[in-house]
């Protein structure tokens, strides 16, 4: 049975091969973030080891799957020890499937412990997807651009869909719970009054600008799925760069960080081009290499079409 042209295009898009070098880079980034998460990003999770069990209100999935015990001192500390211990070999590609599954399960339990006391972060969704999909991928080496895998492409496409859904459904939630008042009221004014910085407090004198930013945020979130269907790689990378700039702006304005989401979003980028040894070797002479490359581009003459040959006049009869 032959596939319809539309089905063939969808299959080709969803299983577009990706170089294995990107897998090694994403494993390293994911493992490195787990240490950053524990030490700097969300250190308050460890404090739940002292919280009474009566305050524990498990998330929906923890109620559906009754395999998550009420956190106590040893469960919280033990989960963290397992998570940190398994993340190190995963980072460096040692038995990545075994340690990858351990990291995914331990981090999932870590999120149950973190989010079952009244605060739920939607910025962790893409990162959780990444952790559960990395163990399904084969062993990989940094800089491997020769070996391509459709399975890797499928996995990273799922992570990218999760990243985009984080944006799109955030806009949907704004309209679901706040309606059009979210974009037409003083939402950003309230946020800056609570969490404003020296980069944003000046905007309180320009409420029209804050209201425009609210419409801009929602418009950006609703249009974010476009990045999934852009064929031109440079344009796609430019859109992803805009995503990163958006999060940097939000952090500078109200100190709200989406660092795990940004780690998951890195799977859009051609990280297979990175070779750590080459980077370290060329780091001292990197400015010179950049200048030489720019000069070489300037020396390349613009390509001109060859002049068409002039036809000789035909002899008069």
PDB file of C-alpha atoms in Angstrom:
ATOM      1  CA  UNK A   1       0.000   0.000   0.000  1.00  0.00           C
ATOM      2  CA  UNK A   2       1.578   3.245  -1.150  1.00  0.00           C
ATOM      3  CA  UNK A   3       1.565   6.281   1.079  1.00  0.00           C
ATOM      4  CA  UNK A   4      -0.201   9.466   0.052  1.00  0.00           C
ATOM      5  CA  UNK A   5       2.101  12.383  -0.837  1.00  0.00           C
ATOM      6  CA  UNK A   6       1.031  14.282   2.302  1.00  0.00           C
ATOM      7  CA  UNK A   7       1.742  11.248   4.489  1.00  0.00           C
ATOM      8  CA  UNK A   8       5.148  10.847   2.841  1.00  0.00           C
ATOM      9  CA  UNK A   9       6.004  14.483   3.547  1.00  0.00           C
ATOM     10  CA  UNK A  10       4.861  14.191   7.158  1.00  0.00           C
ATOM     11  CA  UNK A  11       6.894  11.004   7.658  1.00  0.00           C
ATOM     12  CA  UNK A  12       9.964  12.553   6.057  1.00  0.00           C
ATOM     13  CA  UNK A  13       9.655  15.630   8.251  1.00  0.00           C
ATOM     14  CA  UNK A  14       9.099  13.712  11.478  1.00  0.00           C
ATOM     15  CA  UNK A  15      11.930  11.233  10.879  1.00  0.00           C
ATOM     16  CA  UNK A  16      14.423  13.602   9.318  1.00  0.00           C
ATOM     17  CA  UNK A  17      17.881  12.174  10.117  1.00  0.00           C
ATOM     18  CA  UNK A  18      20.012  14.012  12.659  1.00  0.00           C
ATOM     19  CA  UNK A  19      23.737  13.573  13.290  1.00  0.00           C
ATOM     20  CA  UNK A  20      24.699  11.561  16.361  1.00  0.00           C
ATOM     21  CA  UNK A  21      27.048  14.294  17.524  1.00  0.00           C
ATOM     22  CA  UNK A  22      24.020  16.295  18.652  1.00  0.00           C
ATOM     23  CA  UNK A  23      23.066  13.473  21.022  1.00  0.00           C
ATOM     24  CA  UNK A  24      26.429  13.621  22.804  1.00  0.00           C
ATOM     25  CA  UNK A  25      26.135  17.395  23.175  1.00  0.00           C
ATOM     26  CA  UNK A  26      22.583  17.233  24.545  1.00  0.00           C
ATOM     27  CA  UNK A  27      23.530  14.515  27.037  1.00  0.00           C
ATOM     28  CA  UNK A  28      26.310  16.716  28.347  1.00  0.00           C
ATOM     29  CA  UNK A  29      24.065  19.792  28.578  1.00  0.00           C
ATOM     30  CA  UNK A  30      21.300  17.845  30.333  1.00  0.00           C
ATOM     31  CA  UNK A  31      23.682  16.339  32.894  1.00  0.00           C
ATOM     32  CA  UNK A  32      25.404  19.670  33.513  1.00  0.00           C
ATOM     33  CA  UNK A  33      22.084  21.407  34.093  1.00  0.00           C
ATOM     34  CA  UNK A  34      21.068  18.837  36.711  1.00  0.00           C
ATOM     35  CA  UNK A  35      24.043  19.952  38.820  1.00  0.00           C
ATOM     36  CA  UNK A  36      23.206  23.608  38.190  1.00  0.00           C
ATOM     37  CA  UNK A  37      19.582  22.912  39.072  1.00  0.00           C
ATOM     38  CA  UNK A  38      20.448  21.382  42.433  1.00  0.00           C
ATOM     39  CA  UNK A  39      23.157  23.866  43.401  1.00  0.00           C
ATOM     40  CA  UNK A  40      21.876  27.207  42.037  1.00  0.00           C
ATOM     41  CA  UNK A  41      18.638  27.139  40.037  1.00  0.00           C
ATOM     42  CA  UNK A  42      16.242  25.403  42.468  1.00  0.00           C
ATOM     43  CA  UNK A  43      18.188  24.666  45.669  1.00  0.00           C
ATOM     44  CA  UNK A  44      15.011  25.051  47.730  1.00  0.00           C
ATOM     45  CA  UNK A  45      13.820  21.593  46.648  1.00  0.00           C
ATOM     46  CA  UNK A  46      16.263  19.986  49.065  1.00  0.00           C
ATOM     47  CA  UNK A  47      14.559  21.896  51.876  1.00  0.00           C
ATOM     48  CA  UNK A  48      11.474  19.696  51.415  1.00  0.00           C
ATOM     49  CA  UNK A  49      13.264  17.001  53.420  1.00  0.00           C
ATOM     50  CA  UNK A  50      12.190  18.923  56.524  1.00  0.00           C
ATOM     51  CA  UNK A  51       8.587  19.637  55.415  1.00  0.00           C
ATOM     52  CA  UNK A  52       5.870  17.673  57.301  1.00  0.00           C
ATOM     53  CA  UNK A  53       4.167  14.976  55.250  1.00  0.00           C
ATOM     54  CA  UNK A  54       0.756  16.497  55.962  1.00  0.00           C
ATOM     55  CA  UNK A  55       1.568  19.354  53.580  1.00  0.00           C
ATOM     56  CA  UNK A  56       2.314  17.006  50.679  1.00  0.00           C
ATOM     57  CA  UNK A  57      -0.341  17.240  47.949  1.00  0.00           C
ATOM     58  CA  UNK A  58       0.856  14.998  45.119  1.00  0.00           C
ATOM     59  CA  UNK A  59       0.425  16.055  41.524  1.00  0.00           C
ATOM     60  CA  UNK A  60      -2.199  14.369  39.377  1.00  0.00           C
ATOM     61  CA  UNK A  61       0.244  11.889  37.850  1.00  0.00           C
ATOM     62  CA  UNK A  62       1.499  10.938  41.305  1.00  0.00           C
ATOM     63  CA  UNK A  63      -2.092  10.224  42.327  1.00  0.00           C
ATOM     64  CA  UNK A  64      -2.765   8.167  39.204  1.00  0.00           C
ATOM     65  CA  UNK A  65       0.474   6.185  39.647  1.00  0.00           C
ATOM     66  CA  UNK A  66       0.597   5.417  43.380  1.00  0.00           C
ATOM     67  CA  UNK A  67       4.286   4.546  43.329  1.00  0.00           C
ATOM     68  CA  UNK A  68       5.548   7.822  44.778  1.00  0.00           C
ATOM     69  CA  UNK A  69       5.850   7.734  48.557  1.00  0.00           C
ATOM     70  CA  UNK A  70       5.325  10.765  50.732  1.00  0.00           C
ATOM     71  CA  UNK A  71       8.680  12.584  50.788  1.00  0.00           C
ATOM     72  CA  UNK A  72      10.665  12.414  53.983  1.00  0.00           C
ATOM     73  CA  UNK A  73      14.281  13.141  54.821  1.00  0.00           C
ATOM     74  CA  UNK A  74      15.769   9.981  53.318  1.00  0.00           C
ATOM     75  CA  UNK A  75      13.593   9.953  50.187  1.00  0.00           C
ATOM     76  CA  UNK A  76      14.528  13.525  49.292  1.00  0.00           C
ATOM     77  CA  UNK A  77      18.234  13.111  50.035  1.00  0.00           C
ATOM     78  CA  UNK A  78      18.388   9.655  48.443  1.00  0.00           C
ATOM     79  CA  UNK A  79      16.700  10.869  45.242  1.00  0.00           C
ATOM     80  CA  UNK A  80      19.185  13.710  44.957  1.00  0.00           C
ATOM     81  CA  UNK A  81      22.192  11.429  45.513  1.00  0.00           C
ATOM     82  CA  UNK A  82      21.001   8.971  42.847  1.00  0.00           C
ATOM     83  CA  UNK A  83      20.259  11.809  40.441  1.00  0.00           C
ATOM     84  CA  UNK A  84      23.655  13.471  40.788  1.00  0.00           C
ATOM     85  CA  UNK A  85      25.582  10.190  40.754  1.00  0.00           C
ATOM     86  CA  UNK A  86      23.891   8.946  37.563  1.00  0.00           C
ATOM     87  CA  UNK A  87      24.138  12.268  35.726  1.00  0.00           C
ATOM     88  CA  UNK A  88      27.955  12.254  35.635  1.00  0.00           C
ATOM     89  CA  UNK A  89      28.473   9.074  33.550  1.00  0.00           C
ATOM     90  CA  UNK A  90      25.538  10.076  31.342  1.00  0.00           C
ATOM     91  CA  UNK A  91      27.223  13.424  30.638  1.00  0.00           C
ATOM     92  CA  UNK A  92      30.356  11.719  29.357  1.00  0.00           C
ATOM     93  CA  UNK A  93      28.640   8.930  27.411  1.00  0.00           C
ATOM     94  CA  UNK A  94      29.411   6.036  29.770  1.00  0.00           C
ATOM     95  CA  UNK A  95      26.593   3.480  29.517  1.00  0.00           C
ATOM     96  CA  UNK A  96      24.323   6.359  28.473  1.00  0.00           C
ATOM     97  CA  UNK A  97      21.177   4.287  28.158  1.00  0.00           C
ATOM     98  CA  UNK A  98      21.428   2.712  31.607  1.00  0.00           C
ATOM     99  CA  UNK A  99      22.351   5.908  33.414  1.00  0.00           C
ATOM    100  CA  UNK A 100      20.011   7.905  31.199  1.00  0.00           C
ATOM    101  CA  UNK A 101      16.998   5.924  32.395  1.00  0.00           C
ATOM    102  CA  UNK A 102      18.152   6.287  36.014  1.00  0.00           C
ATOM    103  CA  UNK A 103      18.488  10.058  35.565  1.00  0.00           C
ATOM    104  CA  UNK A 104      15.071  10.339  33.897  1.00  0.00           C
ATOM    105  CA  UNK A 105      13.315   8.376  36.663  1.00  0.00           C
ATOM    106  CA  UNK A 106      15.170  10.168  39.476  1.00  0.00           C
ATOM    107  CA  UNK A 107      14.560  13.618  38.022  1.00  0.00           C
ATOM    108  CA  UNK A 108      10.878  12.802  37.544  1.00  0.00           C
ATOM    109  CA  UNK A 109      10.658  11.903  41.242  1.00  0.00           C
ATOM    110  CA  UNK A 110      12.634  15.078  42.018  1.00  0.00           C
ATOM    111  CA  UNK A 111       9.984  17.115  40.194  1.00  0.00           C
ATOM    112  CA  UNK A 112       7.177  15.328  42.062  1.00  0.00           C
ATOM    113  CA  UNK A 113       8.908  16.311  45.305  1.00  0.00           C
ATOM    114  CA  UNK A 114       9.376  19.891  44.098  1.00  0.00           C
ATOM    115  CA  UNK A 115       5.935  20.578  42.635  1.00  0.00           C
ATOM    116  CA  UNK A 116       3.615  18.861  45.124  1.00  0.00           C
ATOM    117  CA  UNK A 117       3.520  21.726  47.607  1.00  0.00           C
ATOM    118  CA  UNK A 118       1.574  24.324  45.619  1.00  0.00           C
ATOM    119  CA  UNK A 119       3.987  25.569  42.919  1.00  0.00           C
ATOM    120  CA  UNK A 120       4.123  23.969  39.463  1.00  0.00           C
ATOM    121  CA  UNK A 121       6.576  25.188  36.796  1.00  0.00           C
ATOM    122  CA  UNK A 122       5.622  24.705  33.151  1.00  0.00           C
ATOM    123  CA  UNK A 123       9.176  25.495  32.048  1.00  0.00           C
ATOM    124  CA  UNK A 124      10.348  21.984  32.973  1.00  0.00           C
ATOM    125  CA  UNK A 125       8.146  20.130  30.464  1.00  0.00           C
ATOM    126  CA  UNK A 126      10.556  20.180  27.519  1.00  0.00           C
ATOM    127  CA  UNK A 127      13.492  19.227  29.735  1.00  0.00           C
ATOM    128  CA  UNK A 128      11.610  16.239  31.163  1.00  0.00           C
ATOM    129  CA  UNK A 129      10.810  15.081  27.628  1.00  0.00           C
ATOM    130  CA  UNK A 130      14.490  15.397  26.756  1.00  0.00           C
ATOM    131  CA  UNK A 131      15.557  13.259  29.724  1.00  0.00           C
ATOM    132  CA  UNK A 132      13.124  10.481  28.829  1.00  0.00           C
ATOM    133  CA  UNK A 133      14.069  10.469  25.140  1.00  0.00           C
ATOM    134  CA  UNK A 134      17.864  10.592  25.489  1.00  0.00           C
ATOM    135  CA  UNK A 135      18.063   7.001  26.847  1.00  0.00           C
ATOM    136  CA  UNK A 136      16.319   5.732  23.707  1.00  0.00           C
ATOM    137  CA  UNK A 137      19.115   7.115  21.521  1.00  0.00           C
ATOM    138  CA  UNK A 138      22.344   5.259  20.652  1.00  0.00           C
ATOM    139  CA  UNK A 139      25.820   5.961  21.955  1.00  0.00           C
ATOM    140  CA  UNK A 140      27.341   9.015  20.365  1.00  0.00           C
ATOM    141  CA  UNK A 141      30.553  10.996  20.200  1.00  0.00           C
ATOM    142  CA  UNK A 142      31.094  14.737  20.110  1.00  0.00           C
ATOM    143  CA  UNK A 143      31.420  16.132  16.610  1.00  0.00           C
ATOM    144  CA  UNK A 144      30.046  13.048  14.839  1.00  0.00           C
ATOM    145  CA  UNK A 145      28.462  14.506  11.705  1.00  0.00           C
ATOM    146  CA  UNK A 146      28.940  11.459   9.489  1.00  0.00           C
ATOM    147  CA  UNK A 147      26.513   9.070  11.198  1.00  0.00           C
ATOM    148  CA  UNK A 148      22.873  10.089  10.866  1.00  0.00           C
ATOM    149  CA  UNK A 149      19.873   8.525  12.568  1.00  0.00           C
ATOM    150  CA  UNK A 150      16.158   8.841  11.844  1.00  0.00           C
ATOM    151  CA  UNK A 151      15.452   7.635  15.378  1.00  0.00           C
ATOM    152  CA  UNK A 152      17.437  10.560  16.780  1.00  0.00           C
ATOM    153  CA  UNK A 153      15.538  12.918  14.502  1.00  0.00           C
ATOM    154  CA  UNK A 154      12.246  11.512  15.784  1.00  0.00           C
ATOM    155  CA  UNK A 155      13.339  11.962  19.406  1.00  0.00           C
ATOM    156  CA  UNK A 156      14.519  15.529  19.005  1.00  0.00           C
ATOM    157  CA  UNK A 157      11.370  16.388  17.060  1.00  0.00           C
ATOM    158  CA  UNK A 158       9.330  15.285  20.070  1.00  0.00           C
ATOM    159  CA  UNK A 159      11.429  17.514  22.331  1.00  0.00           C
ATOM    160  CA  UNK A 160      10.971  20.423  19.923  1.00  0.00           C
ATOM    161  CA  UNK A 161       7.203  19.858  19.920  1.00  0.00           C
ATOM    162  CA  UNK A 162       7.296  19.919  23.729  1.00  0.00           C
ATOM    163  CA  UNK A 163       9.228  23.200  23.660  1.00  0.00           C
ATOM    164  CA  UNK A 164       6.722  24.770  21.276  1.00  0.00           C
ATOM    165  CA  UNK A 165       3.747  23.449  23.280  1.00  0.00           C
ATOM    166  CA  UNK A 166       5.188  25.134  26.373  1.00  0.00           C
ATOM    167  CA  UNK A 167       4.813  28.467  24.603  1.00  0.00           C
ATOM    168  CA  UNK A 168       1.525  27.836  22.826  1.00  0.00           C
ATOM    169  CA  UNK A 169      -0.369  26.425  25.800  1.00  0.00           C
ATOM    170  CA  UNK A 170       1.009  29.172  28.040  1.00  0.00           C
ATOM    171  CA  UNK A 171      -0.904  31.623  25.844  1.00  0.00           C
ATOM    172  CA  UNK A 172      -3.961  29.366  25.970  1.00  0.00           C
ATOM    173  CA  UNK A 173      -3.765  29.298  29.788  1.00  0.00           C
ATOM    174  CA  UNK A 174      -3.559  33.092  29.892  1.00  0.00           C
ATOM    175  CA  UNK A 175      -6.824  33.408  27.994  1.00  0.00           C
ATOM    176  CA  UNK A 176      -8.404  30.501  29.889  1.00  0.00           C
ATOM    177  CA  UNK A 177      -7.825  31.951  33.346  1.00  0.00           C
ATOM    178  CA  UNK A 178      -7.382  35.663  32.654  1.00  0.00           C
ATOM    179  CA  UNK A 179      -9.282  36.234  29.438  1.00  0.00           C
ATOM    180  CA  UNK A 180      -8.497  39.307  27.375  1.00  0.00           C
ATOM    181  CA  UNK A 181      -7.906  41.173  30.607  1.00  0.00           C
ATOM    182  CA  UNK A 182      -4.484  39.517  30.752  1.00  0.00           C
ATOM    183  CA  UNK A 183      -3.346  41.537  27.747  1.00  0.00           C
ATOM    184  CA  UNK A 184      -5.488  44.633  28.340  1.00  0.00           C
ATOM    185  CA  UNK A 185      -4.904  45.179  32.052  1.00  0.00           C
ATOM    186  CA  UNK A 186      -1.855  45.948  34.209  1.00  0.00           C
ATOM    187  CA  UNK A 187      -0.338  42.436  34.244  1.00  0.00           C
ATOM    188  CA  UNK A 188       3.220  43.540  33.499  1.00  0.00           C
ATOM    189  CA  UNK A 189       2.883  46.546  35.796  1.00  0.00           C
ATOM    190  CA  UNK A 190       2.026  44.199  38.666  1.00  0.00           C
ATOM    191  CA  UNK A 191       4.930  41.895  37.731  1.00  0.00           C
ATOM    192  CA  UNK A 192       7.435  44.761  37.674  1.00  0.00           C
ATOM    193  CA  UNK A 193       6.157  46.143  40.980  1.00  0.00           C
ATOM    194  CA  UNK A 194       6.762  42.719  42.546  1.00  0.00           C
ATOM    195  CA  UNK A 195       9.950  41.617  40.778  1.00  0.00           C
ATOM    196  CA  UNK A 196      11.188  44.569  38.762  1.00  0.00           C
ATOM    197  CA  UNK A 197      14.873  45.345  38.221  1.00  0.00           C
ATOM    198  CA  UNK A 198      16.838  48.414  37.183  1.00  0.00           C
ATOM    199  CA  UNK A 199      16.285  47.294  33.589  1.00  0.00           C
ATOM    200  CA  UNK A 200      12.475  47.423  33.818  1.00  0.00           C
ATOM    201  CA  UNK A 201      11.275  49.797  36.545  1.00  0.00           C
ATOM    202  CA  UNK A 202      11.579  52.797  34.210  1.00  0.00           C
ATOM    203  CA  UNK A 203       8.775  51.280  32.105  1.00  0.00           C
ATOM    204  CA  UNK A 204       6.282  51.973  34.900  1.00  0.00           C
ATOM    205  CA  UNK A 205       6.155  55.556  33.584  1.00  0.00           C
ATOM    206  CA  UNK A 206       4.996  54.251  30.184  1.00  0.00           C
ATOM    207  CA  UNK A 207       1.960  51.995  30.754  1.00  0.00           C
ATOM    208  CA  UNK A 208       1.188  51.871  27.029  1.00  0.00           C
ATOM    209  CA  UNK A 209       4.552  50.201  26.491  1.00  0.00           C
ATOM    210  CA  UNK A 210       3.783  47.556  29.114  1.00  0.00           C
ATOM    211  CA  UNK A 211       0.421  46.834  27.513  1.00  0.00           C
ATOM    212  CA  UNK A 212       2.091  46.453  24.122  1.00  0.00           C
ATOM    213  CA  UNK A 213       4.577  44.027  25.664  1.00  0.00           C
ATOM    214  CA  UNK A 214       1.676  41.924  26.966  1.00  0.00           C
ATOM    215  CA  UNK A 215       0.196  41.664  23.478  1.00  0.00           C
ATOM    216  CA  UNK A 216       3.665  40.950  22.101  1.00  0.00           C
ATOM    217  CA  UNK A 217       4.252  38.102  24.561  1.00  0.00           C
ATOM    218  CA  UNK A 218       0.952  36.414  23.731  1.00  0.00           C
ATOM    219  CA  UNK A 219       1.467  36.925  20.007  1.00  0.00           C
ATOM    220  CA  UNK A 220       4.938  35.409  20.220  1.00  0.00           C
ATOM    221  CA  UNK A 221       3.614  32.389  22.127  1.00  0.00           C
ATOM    222  CA  UNK A 222       0.775  31.779  19.672  1.00  0.00           C
ATOM    223  CA  UNK A 223       3.098  32.068  16.651  1.00  0.00           C
ATOM    224  CA  UNK A 224       5.880  29.913  18.125  1.00  0.00           C
ATOM    225  CA  UNK A 225       4.822  26.712  16.229  1.00  0.00           C
ATOM    226  CA  UNK A 226       6.066  28.375  13.034  1.00  0.00           C
ATOM    227  CA  UNK A 227       9.610  27.330  13.950  1.00  0.00           C
ATOM    228  CA  UNK A 228       8.665  23.673  13.428  1.00  0.00           C
ATOM    229  CA  UNK A 229       7.798  24.204   9.767  1.00  0.00           C
ATOM    230  CA  UNK A 230      10.577  26.524   8.628  1.00  0.00           C
ATOM    231  CA  UNK A 231      12.692  24.719   6.052  1.00  0.00           C
ATOM    232  CA  UNK A 232      15.524  27.262   5.729  1.00  0.00           C
ATOM    233  CA  UNK A 233      18.063  26.411   8.425  1.00  0.00           C
ATOM    234  CA  UNK A 234      19.390  29.937   8.861  1.00  0.00           C
ATOM    235  CA  UNK A 235      15.877  31.276   9.360  1.00  0.00           C
ATOM    236  CA  UNK A 236      15.118  28.513  11.883  1.00  0.00           C
ATOM    237  CA  UNK A 237      18.302  29.276  13.835  1.00  0.00           C
ATOM    238  CA  UNK A 238      17.386  32.971  13.780  1.00  0.00           C
ATOM    239  CA  UNK A 239      13.958  32.190  15.264  1.00  0.00           C
ATOM    240  CA  UNK A 240      15.550  30.051  17.983  1.00  0.00           C
ATOM    241  CA  UNK A 241      18.005  32.876  18.705  1.00  0.00           C
ATOM    242  CA  UNK A 242      14.991  35.161  19.116  1.00  0.00           C
ATOM    243  CA  UNK A 243      13.548  32.663  21.639  1.00  0.00           C
ATOM    244  CA  UNK A 244      16.763  32.872  23.665  1.00  0.00           C
ATOM    245  CA  UNK A 245      16.768  36.682  23.491  1.00  0.00           C
ATOM    246  CA  UNK A 246      13.153  36.693  24.665  1.00  0.00           C
ATOM    247  CA  UNK A 247      14.041  34.683  27.773  1.00  0.00           C
ATOM    248  CA  UNK A 248      17.075  36.858  28.451  1.00  0.00           C
ATOM    249  CA  UNK A 249      14.851  39.944  28.269  1.00  0.00           C
ATOM    250  CA  UNK A 250      12.291  38.407  30.631  1.00  0.00           C
ATOM    251  CA  UNK A 251      15.024  37.530  33.115  1.00  0.00           C
ATOM    252  CA  UNK A 252      16.499  41.019  33.020  1.00  0.00           C
ATOM    253  CA  UNK A 253      13.050  42.564  33.441  1.00  0.00           C
ATOM    254  CA  UNK A 254      11.433  40.435  36.169  1.00  0.00           C
ATOM    255  CA  UNK A 255      14.101  37.809  37.040  1.00  0.00           C
ATOM    256  CA  UNK A 256      12.008  34.881  35.809  1.00  0.00           C
ATOM    257  CA  UNK A 257      14.297  32.233  34.344  1.00  0.00           C
ATOM    258  CA  UNK A 258      13.447  29.373  31.972  1.00  0.00           C
ATOM    259  CA  UNK A 259      16.859  27.751  32.072  1.00  0.00           C
ATOM    260  CA  UNK A 260      15.712  24.080  31.776  1.00  0.00           C
ATOM    261  CA  UNK A 261      13.468  25.057  28.876  1.00  0.00           C
ATOM    262  CA  UNK A 262      16.419  26.757  27.204  1.00  0.00           C
ATOM    263  CA  UNK A 263      18.523  23.617  27.626  1.00  0.00           C
ATOM    264  CA  UNK A 264      15.842  21.536  25.896  1.00  0.00           C
ATOM    265  CA  UNK A 265      15.549  24.166  23.158  1.00  0.00           C
ATOM    266  CA  UNK A 266      19.223  23.606  22.262  1.00  0.00           C
ATOM    267  CA  UNK A 267      18.182  20.479  20.338  1.00  0.00           C
ATOM    268  CA  UNK A 268      17.126  22.852  17.524  1.00  0.00           C
ATOM    269  CA  UNK A 269      20.756  23.864  17.048  1.00  0.00           C
ATOM    270  CA  UNK A 270      23.513  22.060  15.045  1.00  0.00           C
ATOM    271  CA  UNK A 271      25.509  21.082  18.128  1.00  0.00           C
ATOM    272  CA  UNK A 272      27.082  18.208  16.190  1.00  0.00           C
ATOM    273  CA  UNK A 273      29.501  20.767  14.744  1.00  0.00           C
ATOM    274  CA  UNK A 274      31.120  21.265  18.147  1.00  0.00           C
ATOM    275  CA  UNK A 275      34.305  19.351  18.955  1.00  0.00           C
ATOM    276  CA  UNK A 276      35.438  20.196  22.517  1.00  0.00           C
ATOM    277  CA  UNK A 277      39.083  19.365  21.799  1.00  0.00           C
ATOM    278  CA  UNK A 278      39.146  21.656  18.772  1.00  0.00           C
ATOM    279  CA  UNK A 279      37.411  24.400  20.731  1.00  0.00           C
ATOM    280  CA  UNK A 280      39.954  24.218  23.563  1.00  0.00           C
ATOM    281  CA  UNK A 281      42.855  24.022  21.108  1.00  0.00           C
ATOM    282  CA  UNK A 282      41.695  27.025  19.094  1.00  0.00           C
ATOM    283  CA  UNK A 283      40.461  29.122  22.020  1.00  0.00           C
ATOM    284  CA  UNK A 284      43.660  31.224  22.415  1.00  0.00           C
ATOM    285  CA  UNK A 285      43.723  32.092  18.716  1.00  0.00           C
ATOM    286  CA  UNK A 286      39.955  32.397  18.246  1.00  0.00           C
ATOM    287  CA  UNK A 287      39.946  36.216  17.746  1.00  0.00           C
ATOM    288  CA  UNK A 288      42.604  35.876  15.038  1.00  0.00           C
ATOM    289  CA  UNK A 289      40.647  33.116  13.271  1.00  0.00           C
ATOM    290  CA  UNK A 290      37.504  35.240  13.279  1.00  0.00           C
ATOM    291  CA  UNK A 291      39.356  38.242  11.847  1.00  0.00           C
ATOM    292  CA  UNK A 292      40.997  36.077   9.168  1.00  0.00           C
ATOM    293  CA  UNK A 293      37.658  34.614   8.153  1.00  0.00           C
ATOM    294  CA  UNK A 294      36.067  38.058   7.879  1.00  0.00           C
ATOM    295  CA  UNK A 295      38.978  39.337   5.789  1.00  0.00           C
ATOM    296  CA  UNK A 296      38.763  36.282   3.528  1.00  0.00           C
ATOM    297  CA  UNK A 297      35.092  36.982   2.913  1.00  0.00           C
ATOM    298  CA  UNK A 298      35.852  40.581   1.967  1.00  0.00           C
ATOM    299  CA  UNK A 299      38.507  39.450  -0.520  1.00  0.00           C
ATOM    300  CA  UNK A 300      36.067  37.193  -2.399  1.00  0.00           C
ATOM    301  CA  UNK A 301      35.023  39.186  -5.483  1.00  0.00           C
ATOM    302  CA  UNK A 302      31.343  39.414  -6.271  1.00  0.00           C
ATOM    303  CA  UNK A 303      30.317  36.915  -8.904  1.00  0.00           C
ATOM    304  CA  UNK A 304      29.292  38.608 -12.113  1.00  0.00           C
ATOM    305  CA  UNK A 305      27.630  37.157 -15.121  1.00  0.00           C
ATOM    306  CA  UNK A 306      29.812  36.756 -18.157  1.00  0.00           C
ATOM    307  CA  UNK A 307      28.927  39.302 -20.840  1.00  0.00           C
ATOM    308  CA  UNK A 308      26.863  37.879 -23.632  1.00  0.00           C
ATOM    309  CA  UNK A 309      28.750  37.631 -26.945  1.00  0.00           C
ATOM    310  CA  UNK A 310      27.907  40.367 -29.401  1.00  0.00           C
ATOM    311  CA  UNK A 311      26.342  38.972 -32.525  1.00  0.00           C
ATOM    312  CA  UNK A 312      27.874  40.077 -35.794  1.00  0.00           C
ATOM    313  CA  UNK A 313      25.592  41.943 -38.098  1.00  0.00           C
ATOM    314  CA  UNK A 314      24.257  39.802 -40.889  1.00  0.00           C
ATOM    315  CA  UNK A 315      25.421  40.854 -44.374  1.00  0.00           C
ATOM    316  CA  UNK A 316      22.847  42.840 -46.258  1.00  0.00           C
ATOM    317  CA  UNK A 317      21.383  40.965 -49.204  1.00  0.00           C
TER     318      UNK A 317
END
